[in-house]
């Protein structure tokens, strides 16, 4: 490109960009001025040619002036961000930049030396240019290179032009290095530099690079604040040793920056995230809008990556720092759900900077296929995206972190005896927060590659990536007393890549599947490093991470001596599997070539692809002195890639430290989204790992459904690791617990794992414990002793799973877990192991399996298992043990040994019902369960629950995990126990703890406990006593449960004294009961006799007083003659029924002698009789009015003057209203119509004509006219029975006139409404004679005829007088005309006297109900002026057949 002019162009991104494969470029003599954009010229080749070797590219003799950035670019001063630049070199190709004029450009930088590399000698030629100034400081500020971001190349800009003329003078040499500016830290540090303590923090605006051989010392109390995306790279030594009272603090600086994001939603987004029927969420299945068809189309692209997901979240207006991308089925889809979709989303290939998904380019993967072939099936896995929130304040930006690495690619071997003496960096009492984003990519907060720093007492929080990354430390790394929490990556990511010191054709290990290396791993050789030709001495580690764009990279390895061959061995391999796309021109692969690839005579050794898994553990060798490696990928997630070791052959003999042990103890890992610890190893020897007294809590985040950020809090994938110690650790509340996958080349290097005194509690979604071996190494072993597995909720996975691991599980406690199964043992199908898998003295207590078909506690998948002295009490499960199908050779088939266990039952049928084996289904293994324990006393400790041990009179369980005092109390409470109060037996408690905890020192080791003298304080048990301690200490504890005492209900039958005592007590109790019964019966009889005598005397007095005033002489004489006979009869009646009320006595004393005599009505102070006499007198004077109404529905009740009553000891009822007076005449008296009853009014009918009845209505004004003063209301009188009485008789003194009423009660039985009103009513019953006398002539004047009207007086305000309601049974109907009465079978008499309520029940036989109305209440009622009735006294109820005593 020569002699062109580019002027006045407004560009969206940039003016000129060169991308793709590296090219031969010559750009010279061009004028580029007055243009605007993010950049003006950019070289960004991302692939290397496999045809041409060194490809020249030149940018010379160009004039670039008066250009500016676009208006939409935010211009910010400082070195923390790159916003705009004139010329940039990115990617893999170097370009010579010489003899150019850069002048008056308003972009942030003139030159960006952005070639990614991991070497300090990577430079670009930028000499003889005019940079707009001849001041060196100004020129350095206009060039962005290694001194700003140490991942970039170093720009060699001297000599430079001293004036804007290519033919002008040039500078001679670079001036001497200036002193470090402590107020503006950044750049390279050579020599020794100390940062002393000061009150204000140090501000770091550029990357700090500690060069090889140099040392940076940071004193206690120093605070450093970093601009976003910059950090510290230590190629020498770092001594950052703080103090517990003055820690070193490294945190982000509070600067205004866009933080590499665009948090501004597009006006009309073309994407959405859908789940649960809603499409406005932070997470959900991705759908893309098709504007042409106006359809939302789901995405099932198998190569959709996290970079694409970041663009989706940016388009929706969410943060892009915490994005997770998953794949899964959409269970709401059916077979016909996607039939209407005809055009599917195109495969996008974003760079991560686009504002919208549709702005991303289409993926060019070299596959020749139509877009219609990319359709999704309804059962496919669809793209699921989670746009999580950031874990840092909005005003802060993430900084790069701290990196410690080697200065070059060569893996320097240090002998073990010298490695311990080597000077290493120290990071102690350092607080790191807000790190994890380096140079635009995620990076660990603390990273060490091929180094072994001392890391203790560090605090890493709120970081965007992993907390700590350790790659192949050459000696042991002590990770002690650390606090790592709240990070978006792993808490600790350790990658051990020791490789192999032999040149065997097959490696002694399997390559790892995942490595989780960052994109920038300084110290490892990137396969796409700009340098193609690499010279090695012994060993170099080569790595490659997938990008979202296609890549082709080439490396040519040669030895420095020039005659040694080269070997290639994979340590980790995970390529995208393209087996479903066979029509692609070339699948992703690693090509190995014998010799120089650019030499036509070179030959292909092999091609390693994802589908050729048999080649991944082969050690490949070249026949020549050089080996070429070509990597071809079409783009994918950065989790894919490979790590390999390149060795000069023959392999130099170097001694690996087989006694190396990494110690990760006394640390706290909390809320790390990708898990607490991920440890991976690949090599013939792996160092031992010890993890003790750690706390792993709430690691991993549940996203939605079955999607989580991780499946295990601790993930260990190790090979040839001979020992793993995992003791006294708390694994609580995580997404999955401890997952270990082990591999070994033989028995000497097989894993021996010891898991002691751990607690796995409240873990979710995935296995709480998973131990898994690989098929080629069946001899991995684990000892599982005194662990507590409780309250884990994993409904779709097994709580504990042992897969091809020989395990010895002893004295473990499985309680209150929910899982698909509780324990699953499998992995040895087809062969027999020499060592049995043993489960001894474990307790399974109240666990719940979710497998609907085989709901069992244990699933045993093969023979060779031993179960002894175990306790199975899981009533929610159908089976305690389930045997699987046997698939091995028949000769190796043997039963599962499960004798001498307690299955919760003591009968053979019940025990067999708790086991599912070949007896239930053919083909299953046999479980030998007999003999079994018939009770649990043999397997339990004393009287304690399963899992507890009896210590004296206490039931204790030791929980050997570090918790504070309040957490210990809560744990015991959830275990249905308590933190014990240790008042005595301290030596026994010490012995118990010593039996559970290794290296227990009773004089120093503290255990949480309580004491009654220290209530309300935090106390510990130490030195055989309980003392107060700090509540924040992390200590083990013991829990106490109440002893479960078993009492045999029939044990008393064996004791003669007990039997005699019980018999004596029973006889005495029976005697007392009999005496009490006799006494109660006698007392009741005596009370009845007293009541009878009292009522008889009272009735006699009333009858004598009334007789003298109302009886005729004949009646009086007859009564006197028969008095003695009647009394005798009444006495015999009362003696037979044992009870009698007052009215019975009155009736017996005053009744007539026989049926031939006339009837009498006996009343004591009968107010109604007196009032009737007054009423008759007033009626004769004409003061009362009569009204004539039409005949009522009760016309079937006829009244005639020629009829008398025939009442033989029958009951009569009259219902009266409170302010109504009965009209007493010789002619018949009618009964009230219940439908016409009004307040204060009752209607009495007189059938003087065939179709009319006369109603006599008496109101209060009538009383006033009669007596001249107001009259109080009287109780209304209505019948409360379902039928009327058989007769009603009122005796008028010394007259032969009687009122007879005959009622046909059969008509009244059909009435649906009650015949009485509950409003202010009282029932009064009168006793009539026993025989009807001969009819007498009756002469009565006809009633006056007046016009009909409804009422003469307005109704009164309703009051609440006393009420009595009675149901009267039907007697035998008399032959003479009478008013019949029918009642129901049950009689209820309810009396309400001024809020006092008495309820009486009588028999179904004929009864007599009498009301004894006190004279003080109703005598002379017309003279009373008060509107309410006083207490109307007592009511007595008597039945001839069953007398009933009524208590008032």
JSON list of N, CA, C and O in Angstrom, two decimals, residues 1146-1189:
[
{"chain": "A", "resi": 1146, "resn": "UNK", "atom": "N", "xyz": [-98.13, -31.39, 95.67]},
{"chain": "A", "resi": 1146, "resn": "UNK", "atom": "CA", "xyz": [-99.34, -30.56, 95.68]},
{"chain": "A", "resi": 1146, "resn": "UNK", "atom": "C", "xyz": [-100.48, -31.24, 94.97]},
{"chain": "A", "resi": 1146, "resn": "UNK", "atom": "O", "xyz": [-101.61, -31.20, 95.41]},
{"chain": "A", "resi": 1147, "resn": "UNK", "atom": "N", "xyz": [-100.16, -31.89, 93.86]},
{"chain": "A", "resi": 1147, "resn": "UNK", "atom": "CA", "xyz": [-101.22, -32.57, 93.11]},
{"chain": "A", "resi": 1147, "resn": "UNK", "atom": "C", "xyz": [-101.79, -33.74, 93.91]},
{"chain": "A", "resi": 1147, "resn": "UNK", "atom": "O", "xyz": [-102.98, -33.97, 93.93]},
{"chain": "A", "resi": 1148, "resn": "UNK", "atom": "N", "xyz": [-100.92, -34.51, 94.51]},
{"chain": "A", "resi": 1148, "resn": "UNK", "atom": "CA", "xyz": [-101.39, -35.67, 95.26]},
{"chain": "A", "resi": 1148, "resn": "UNK", "atom": "C", "xyz": [-102.20, -35.28, 96.47]},
{"chain": "A", "resi": 1148, "resn": "UNK", "atom": "O", "xyz": [-103.11, -35.98, 96.88]},
{"chain": "A", "resi": 1149, "resn": "UNK", "atom": "N", "xyz": [-101.87, -34.17, 97.07]},
{"chain": "A", "resi": 1149, "resn": "UNK", "atom": "CA", "xyz": [-102.54, -33.76, 98.29]},
{"chain": "A", "resi": 1149, "resn": "UNK", "atom": "C", "xyz": [-103.89, -33.13, 98.04]},
{"chain": "A", "resi": 1149, "resn": "UNK", "atom": "O", "xyz": [-104.73, -33.10, 98.91]},
{"chain": "A", "resi": 1150, "resn": "UNK", "atom": "N", "xyz": [-104.10, -32.60, 96.87]},
{"chain": "A", "resi": 1150, "resn": "UNK", "atom": "CA", "xyz": [-105.32, -31.81, 96.65]},
{"chain": "A", "resi": 1150, "resn": "UNK", "atom": "C", "xyz": [-106.17, -32.35, 95.53]},
{"chain": "A", "resi": 1150, "resn": "UNK", "atom": "O", "xyz": [-107.14, -31.73, 95.14]},
{"chain": "A", "resi": 1151, "resn": "UNK", "atom": "N", "xyz": [-105.81, -33.45, 94.93]},
{"chain": "A", "resi": 1151, "resn": "UNK", "atom": "CA", "xyz": [-106.58, -33.99, 93.82]},
{"chain": "A", "resi": 1151, "resn": "UNK", "atom": "C", "xyz": [-107.85, -34.65, 94.31]},
{"chain": "A", "resi": 1151, "resn": "UNK", "atom": "O", "xyz": [-108.01, -34.96, 95.47]},
{"chain": "A", "resi": 1152, "resn": "UNK", "atom": "N", "xyz": [-108.72, -34.88, 93.38]},
{"chain": "A", "resi": 1152, "resn": "UNK", "atom": "CA", "xyz": [-109.97, -35.56, 93.71]},
{"chain": "A", "resi": 1152, "resn": "UNK", "atom": "C", "xyz": [-109.70, -37.02, 93.97]},
{"chain": "A", "resi": 1152, "resn": "UNK", "atom": "O", "xyz": [-108.66, -37.56, 93.62]},
{"chain": "A", "resi": 1153, "resn": "UNK", "atom": "N", "xyz": [-110.72, -37.70, 94.53]},
{"chain": "A", "resi": 1153, "resn": "UNK", "atom": "CA", "xyz": [-110.51, -39.06, 95.00]},
{"chain": "A", "resi": 1153, "resn": "UNK", "atom": "C", "xyz": [-110.66, -40.06, 93.88]},
{"chain": "A", "resi": 1153, "resn": "UNK", "atom": "O", "xyz": [-109.84, -40.93, 93.69]},
{"chain": "A", "resi": 1154, "resn": "UNK", "atom": "N", "xyz": [-111.68, -39.95, 93.06]},
{"chain": "A", "resi": 1154, "resn": "UNK", "atom": "CA", "xyz": [-111.88, -40.94, 92.01]},
{"chain": "A", "resi": 1154, "resn": "UNK", "atom": "C", "xyz": [-112.38, -40.26, 90.76]},
{"chain": "A", "resi": 1154, "resn": "UNK", "atom": "O", "xyz": [-112.62, -39.07, 90.74]},
{"chain": "A", "resi": 1155, "resn": "UNK", "atom": "N", "xyz": [-112.57, -41.07, 89.75]},
{"chain": "A", "resi": 1155, "resn": "UNK", "atom": "CA", "xyz": [-112.94, -40.51, 88.45]},
{"chain": "A", "resi": 1155, "resn": "UNK", "atom": "C", "xyz": [-114.38, -40.03, 88.41]},
{"chain": "A", "resi": 1155, "resn": "UNK", "atom": "O", "xyz": [-114.78, -39.36, 87.48]},
{"chain": "A", "resi": 1156, "resn": "UNK", "atom": "N", "xyz": [-115.18, -40.43, 89.37]},
{"chain": "A", "resi": 1156, "resn": "UNK", "atom": "CA", "xyz": [-116.59, -40.01, 89.34]},
{"chain": "A", "resi": 1156, "resn": "UNK", "atom": "C", "xyz": [-116.79, -38.64, 89.93]},
{"chain": "A", "resi": 1156, "resn": "UNK", "atom": "O", "xyz": [-117.87, -38.08, 89.82]},
{"chain": "A", "resi": 1157, "resn": "UNK", "atom": "N", "xyz": [-115.79, -38.14, 90.55]},
{"chain": "A", "resi": 1157, "resn": "UNK", "atom": "CA", "xyz": [-115.92, -36.83, 91.19]},
{"chain": "A", "resi": 1157, "resn": "UNK", "atom": "C", "xyz": [-115.58, -35.75, 90.20]},
{"chain": "A", "resi": 1157, "resn": "UNK", "atom": "O", "xyz": [-114.97, -35.97, 89.15]},
{"chain": "A", "resi": 1158, "resn": "UNK", "atom": "N", "xyz": [-115.98, -34.51, 90.53]},
{"chain": "A", "resi": 1158, "resn": "UNK", "atom": "CA", "xyz": [-115.70, -33.35, 89.67]},
{"chain": "A", "resi": 1158, "resn": "UNK", "atom": "C", "xyz": [-114.23, -32.98, 89.76]},
{"chain": "A", "resi": 1158, "resn": "UNK", "atom": "O", "xyz": [-113.54, -33.32, 90.69]},
{"chain": "A", "resi": 1159, "resn": "UNK", "atom": "N", "xyz": [-113.78, -32.22, 88.75]},
{"chain": "A", "resi": 1159, "resn": "UNK", "atom": "CA", "xyz": [-112.36, -31.83, 88.67]},
{"chain": "A", "resi": 1159, "resn": "UNK", "atom": "C", "xyz": [-112.16, -30.55, 89.43]},
{"chain": "A", "resi": 1159, "resn": "UNK", "atom": "O", "xyz": [-113.09, -29.78, 89.64]},
{"chain": "A", "resi": 1160, "resn": "UNK", "atom": "N", "xyz": [-110.93, -30.30, 89.83]},
{"chain": "A", "resi": 1160, "resn": "UNK", "atom": "CA", "xyz": [-110.57, -29.06, 90.49]},
{"chain": "A", "resi": 1160, "resn": "UNK", "atom": "C", "xyz": [-109.23, -28.59, 89.93]},
{"chain": "A", "resi": 1160, "resn": "UNK", "atom": "O", "xyz": [-108.42, -29.39, 89.46]},
{"chain": "A", "resi": 1161, "resn": "UNK", "atom": "N", "xyz": [-109.00, -27.30, 89.99]},
{"chain": "A", "resi": 1161, "resn": "UNK", "atom": "CA", "xyz": [-107.69, -26.71, 89.66]},
{"chain": "A", "resi": 1161, "resn": "UNK", "atom": "C", "xyz": [-107.19, -26.04, 90.91]},
{"chain": "A", "resi": 1161, "resn": "UNK", "atom": "O", "xyz": [-107.86, -25.19, 91.48]},
{"chain": "A", "resi": 1162, "resn": "UNK", "atom": "N", "xyz": [-106.00, -26.46, 91.34]},
{"chain": "A", "resi": 1162, "resn": "UNK", "atom": "CA", "xyz": [-105.43, -25.93, 92.57]},
{"chain": "A", "resi": 1162, "resn": "UNK", "atom": "C", "xyz": [-104.31, -24.98, 92.21]},
{"chain": "A", "resi": 1162, "resn": "UNK", "atom": "O", "xyz": [-103.37, -25.35, 91.51]},
{"chain": "A", "resi": 1163, "resn": "UNK", "atom": "N", "xyz": [-104.41, -23.79, 92.72]},
{"chain": "A", "resi": 1163, "resn": "UNK", "atom": "CA", "xyz": [-103.40, -22.78, 92.45]},
{"chain": "A", "resi": 1163, "resn": "UNK", "atom": "C", "xyz": [-103.05, -22.11, 93.76]},
{"chain": "A", "resi": 1163, "resn": "UNK", "atom": "O", "xyz": [-103.90, -21.95, 94.64]},
{"chain": "A", "resi": 1164, "resn": "UNK", "atom": "N", "xyz": [-101.85, -21.69, 93.87]},
{"chain": "A", "resi": 1164, "resn": "UNK", "atom": "CA", "xyz": [-101.40, -20.94, 95.02]},
{"chain": "A", "resi": 1164, "resn": "UNK", "atom": "C", "xyz": [-101.11, -19.52, 94.58]},
{"chain": "A", "resi": 1164, "resn": "UNK", "atom": "O", "xyz": [-100.19, -19.29, 93.79]},
{"chain": "A", "resi": 1165, "resn": "UNK", "atom": "N", "xyz": [-101.94, -18.61, 95.12]},
{"chain": "A", "resi": 1165, "resn": "UNK", "atom": "CA", "xyz": [-101.77, -17.21, 94.74]},
{"chain": "A", "resi": 1165, "resn": "UNK", "atom": "C", "xyz": [-101.79, -17.07, 93.22]},
{"chain": "A", "resi": 1165, "resn": "UNK", "atom": "O", "xyz": [-100.88, -16.51, 92.62]},
{"chain": "A", "resi": 1166, "resn": "UNK", "atom": "N", "xyz": [-102.80, -17.59, 92.59]},
{"chain": "A", "resi": 1166, "resn": "UNK", "atom": "CA", "xyz": [-102.87, -17.60, 91.14]},
{"chain": "A", "resi": 1166, "resn": "UNK", "atom": "C", "xyz": [-103.20, -16.21, 90.65]},
{"chain": "A", "resi": 1166, "resn": "UNK", "atom": "O", "xyz": [-104.33, -15.75, 90.76]},
{"chain": "A", "resi": 1167, "resn": "UNK", "atom": "N", "xyz": [-102.27, -15.56, 90.12]},
{"chain": "A", "resi": 1167, "resn": "UNK", "atom": "CA", "xyz": [-102.47, -14.18, 89.65]},
{"chain": "A", "resi": 1167, "resn": "UNK", "atom": "C", "xyz": [-103.41, -14.14, 88.48]},
{"chain": "A", "resi": 1167, "resn": "UNK", "atom": "O", "xyz": [-104.20, -13.21, 88.33]},
{"chain": "A", "resi": 1168, "resn": "UNK", "atom": "N", "xyz": [-103.33, -15.18, 87.63]},
{"chain": "A", "resi": 1168, "resn": "UNK", "atom": "CA", "xyz": [-104.21, -15.16, 86.46]},
{"chain": "A", "resi": 1168, "resn": "UNK", "atom": "C", "xyz": [-105.67, -15.31, 86.87]},
{"chain": "A", "resi": 1168, "resn": "UNK", "atom": "O", "xyz": [-106.55, -14.71, 86.27]},
{"chain": "A", "resi": 1169, "resn": "UNK", "atom": "N", "xyz": [-105.94, -16.12, 87.85]},
{"chain": "A", "resi": 1169, "resn": "UNK", "atom": "CA", "xyz": [-107.33, -16.26, 88.29]},
{"chain": "A", "resi": 1169, "resn": "UNK", "atom": "C", "xyz": [-107.89, -14.97, 88.84]},
{"chain": "A", "resi": 1169, "resn": "UNK", "atom": "O", "xyz": [-108.98, -14.57, 88.54]},
{"chain": "A", "resi": 1170, "resn": "UNK", "atom": "N", "xyz": [-107.10, -14.31, 89.67]},
{"chain": "A", "resi": 1170, "resn": "UNK", "atom": "CA", "xyz": [-107.54, -13.02, 90.21]},
{"chain": "A", "resi": 1170, "resn": "UNK", "atom": "C", "xyz": [-107.74, -12.01, 89.11]},
{"chain": "A", "resi": 1170, "resn": "UNK", "atom": "O", "xyz": [-108.68, -11.22, 89.11]},
{"chain": "A", "resi": 1171, "resn": "UNK", "atom": "N", "xyz": [-106.83, -12.04, 88.20]},
{"chain": "A", "resi": 1171, "resn": "UNK", "atom": "CA", "xyz": [-106.93, -11.06, 87.13]},
{"chain": "A", "resi": 1171, "resn": "UNK", "atom": "C", "xyz": [-108.13, -11.36, 86.24]},
{"chain": "A", "resi": 1171, "resn": "UNK", "atom": "O", "xyz": [-108.81, -10.45, 85.76]},
{"chain": "A", "resi": 1172, "resn": "UNK", "atom": "N", "xyz": [-108.43, -12.64, 86.03]},
{"chain": "A", "resi": 1172, "resn": "UNK", "atom": "CA", "xyz": [-109.59, -12.99, 85.22]},
{"chain": "A", "resi": 1172, "resn": "UNK", "atom": "C", "xyz": [-110.89, -12.52, 85.86]},
{"chain": "A", "resi": 1172, "resn": "UNK", "atom": "O", "xyz": [-111.83, -12.11, 85.19]},
{"chain": "A", "resi": 1173, "resn": "UNK", "atom": "N", "xyz": [-110.95, -12.61, 87.18]},
{"chain": "A", "resi": 1173, "resn": "UNK", "atom": "CA", "xyz": [-112.16, -12.14, 87.86]},
{"chain": "A", "resi": 1173, "resn": "UNK", "atom": "C", "xyz": [-112.36, -10.67, 87.63]},
{"chain": "A", "resi": 1173, "resn": "UNK", "atom": "O", "xyz": [-113.46, -10.20, 87.35]},
{"chain": "A", "resi": 1174, "resn": "UNK", "atom": "N", "xyz": [-111.26, -9.91, 87.75]},
{"chain": "A", "resi": 1174, "resn": "UNK", "atom": "CA", "xyz": [-111.35, -8.47, 87.50]},
{"chain": "A", "resi": 1174, "resn": "UNK", "atom": "C", "xyz": [-111.72, -8.21, 86.07]},
{"chain": "A", "resi": 1174, "resn": "UNK", "atom": "O", "xyz": [-112.50, -7.31, 85.73]},
{"chain": "A", "resi": 1175, "resn": "UNK", "atom": "N", "xyz": [-111.16, -9.03, 85.18]},
{"chain": "A", "resi": 1175, "resn": "UNK", "atom": "CA", "xyz": [-111.43, -8.83, 83.76]},
{"chain": "A", "resi": 1175, "resn": "UNK", "atom": "C", "xyz": [-112.92, -9.08, 83.45]},
{"chain": "A", "resi": 1175, "resn": "UNK", "atom": "O", "xyz": [-113.53, -8.33, 82.70]},
{"chain": "A", "resi": 1176, "resn": "UNK", "atom": "N", "xyz": [-113.52, -10.07, 84.05]},
{"chain": "A", "resi": 1176, "resn": "UNK", "atom": "CA", "xyz": [-114.93, -10.36, 83.78]},
{"chain": "A", "resi": 1176, "resn": "UNK", "atom": "C", "xyz": [-115.83, -9.25, 84.30]},
{"chain": "A", "resi": 1176, "resn": "UNK", "atom": "O", "xyz": [-116.80, -8.87, 83.65]},
{"chain": "A", "resi": 1177, "resn": "UNK", "atom": "N", "xyz": [-115.46, -8.77, 85.44]},
{"chain": "A", "resi": 1177, "resn": "UNK", "atom": "CA", "xyz": [-116.26, -7.68, 85.98]},
{"chain": "A", "resi": 1177, "resn": "UNK", "atom": "C", "xyz": [-116.21, -6.47, 85.06]},
{"chain": "A", "resi": 1177, "resn": "UNK", "atom": "O", "xyz": [-117.21, -5.80, 84.82]},
{"chain": "A", "resi": 1178, "resn": "UNK", "atom": "N", "xyz": [-115.03, -6.16, 84.58]},
{"chain": "A", "resi": 1178, "resn": "UNK", "atom": "CA", "xyz": [-114.91, -4.99, 83.69]},
{"chain": "A", "resi": 1178, "resn": "UNK", "atom": "C", "xyz": [-115.59, -5.25, 82.35]},
{"chain": "A", "resi": 1178, "resn": "UNK", "atom": "O", "xyz": [-116.12, -4.33, 81.73]},
{"chain": "A", "resi": 1179, "resn": "UNK", "atom": "N", "xyz": [-115.61, -6.47, 81.94]},
{"chain": "A", "resi": 1179, "resn": "UNK", "atom": "CA", "xyz": [-116.24, -6.75, 80.64]},
{"chain": "A", "resi": 1179, "resn": "UNK", "atom": "C", "xyz": [-117.75, -6.60, 80.72]},
{"chain": "A", "resi": 1179, "resn": "UNK", "atom": "O", "xyz": [-118.39, -6.20, 79.78]},
{"chain": "A", "resi": 1180, "resn": "UNK", "atom": "N", "xyz": [-118.29, -6.94, 81.86]},
{"chain": "A", "resi": 1180, "resn": "UNK", "atom": "CA", "xyz": [-119.73, -6.76, 82.03]},
{"chain": "A", "resi": 1180, "resn": "UNK", "atom": "C", "xyz": [-120.13, -5.30, 81.95]},
{"chain": "A", "resi": 1180, "resn": "UNK", "atom": "O", "xyz": [-121.22, -4.97, 81.56]},
{"chain": "A", "resi": 1181, "resn": "UNK", "atom": "N", "xyz": [-119.22, -4.44, 82.36]},
{"chain": "A", "resi": 1181, "resn": "UNK", "atom": "CA", "xyz": [-119.51, -3.00, 82.31]},
{"chain": "A", "resi": 1181, "resn": "UNK", "atom": "C", "xyz": [-119.32, -2.45, 80.91]},
{"chain": "A", "resi": 1181, "resn": "UNK", "atom": "O", "xyz": [-119.56, -1.26, 80.69]},
{"chain": "A", "resi": 1182, "resn": "UNK", "atom": "N", "xyz": [-118.85, -3.26, 79.97]},
{"chain": "A", "resi": 1182, "resn": "UNK", "atom": "CA", "xyz": [-118.69, -2.78, 78.60]},
{"chain": "A", "resi": 1182, "resn": "UNK", "atom": "C", "xyz": [-117.43, -2.00, 78.35]},
{"chain": "A", "resi": 1182, "resn": "UNK", "atom": "O", "xyz": [-117.35, -1.27, 77.36]},
{"chain": "A", "resi": 1183, "resn": "UNK", "atom": "N", "xyz": [-116.47, -2.07, 79.21]},
{"chain": "A", "resi": 1183, "resn": "UNK", "atom": "CA", "xyz": [-115.25, -1.28, 79.01]},
{"chain": "A", "resi": 1183, "resn": "UNK", "atom": "C", "xyz": [-114.29, -1.93, 78.01]},
{"chain": "A", "resi": 1183, "resn": "UNK", "atom": "O", "xyz": [-113.35, -1.31, 77.57]},
{"chain": "A", "resi": 1184, "resn": "UNK", "atom": "N", "xyz": [-114.50, -3.18, 77.66]},
{"chain": "A", "resi": 1184, "resn": "UNK", "atom": "CA", "xyz": [-113.61, -3.84, 76.70]},
{"chain": "A", "resi": 1184, "resn": "UNK", "atom": "C", "xyz": [-114.28, -3.90, 75.35]},
{"chain": "A", "resi": 1184, "resn": "UNK", "atom": "O", "xyz": [-115.49, -3.97, 75.23]},
{"chain": "A", "resi": 1185, "resn": "UNK", "atom": "N", "xyz": [-113.51, -3.86, 74.32]},
{"chain": "A", "resi": 1185, "resn": "UNK", "atom": "CA", "xyz": [-113.98, -3.92, 72.95]},
{"chain": "A", "resi": 1185, "resn": "UNK", "atom": "C", "xyz": [-113.74, -5.31, 72.37]},
{"chain": "A", "resi": 1185, "resn": "UNK", "atom": "O", "xyz": [-112.81, -5.99, 72.74]},
{"chain": "A", "resi": 1186, "resn": "UNK", "atom": "N", "xyz": [-114.63, -5.63, 71.48]},
{"chain": "A", "resi": 1186, "resn": "UNK", "atom": "CA", "xyz": [-114.51, -6.91, 70.79]},
{"chain": "A", "resi": 1186, "resn": "UNK", "atom": "C", "xyz": [-114.36, -6.64, 69.30]},
{"chain": "A", "resi": 1186, "resn": "UNK", "atom": "O", "xyz": [-114.99, -5.71, 68.77]},
{"chain": "A", "resi": 1187, "resn": "UNK", "atom": "N", "xyz": [-113.58, -7.41, 68.62]},
{"chain": "A", "resi": 1187, "resn": "UNK", "atom": "CA", "xyz": [-113.34, -7.25, 67.18]},
{"chain": "A", "resi": 1187, "resn": "UNK", "atom": "C", "xyz": [-113.61, -8.57, 66.50]},
{"chain": "A", "resi": 1187, "resn": "UNK", "atom": "O", "xyz": [-113.34, -9.62, 67.04]},
{"chain": "A", "resi": 1188, "resn": "UNK", "atom": "N", "xyz": [-114.10, -8.43, 65.33]},
{"chain": "A", "resi": 1188, "resn": "UNK", "atom": "CA", "xyz": [-114.44, -9.64, 64.58]},
{"chain": "A", "resi": 1188, "resn": "UNK", "atom": "C", "xyz": [-113.49, -9.75, 63.38]},
{"chain": "A", "resi": 1188, "resn": "UNK", "atom": "O", "xyz": [-113.39, -8.83, 62.60]},
{"chain": "A", "resi": 1189, "resn": "UNK", "atom": "N", "xyz": [-112.86, -10.87, 63.28]},
{"chain": "A", "resi": 1189, "resn": "UNK", "atom": "CA", "xyz": [-111.88, -11.12, 62.21]},
{"chain": "A", "resi": 1189, "resn": "UNK", "atom": "C", "xyz": [-112.37, -12.30, 61.38]},
{"chain": "A", "resi": 1189, "resn": "UNK", "atom": "O", "xyz": [-113.13, -13.14, 61.86]}
]
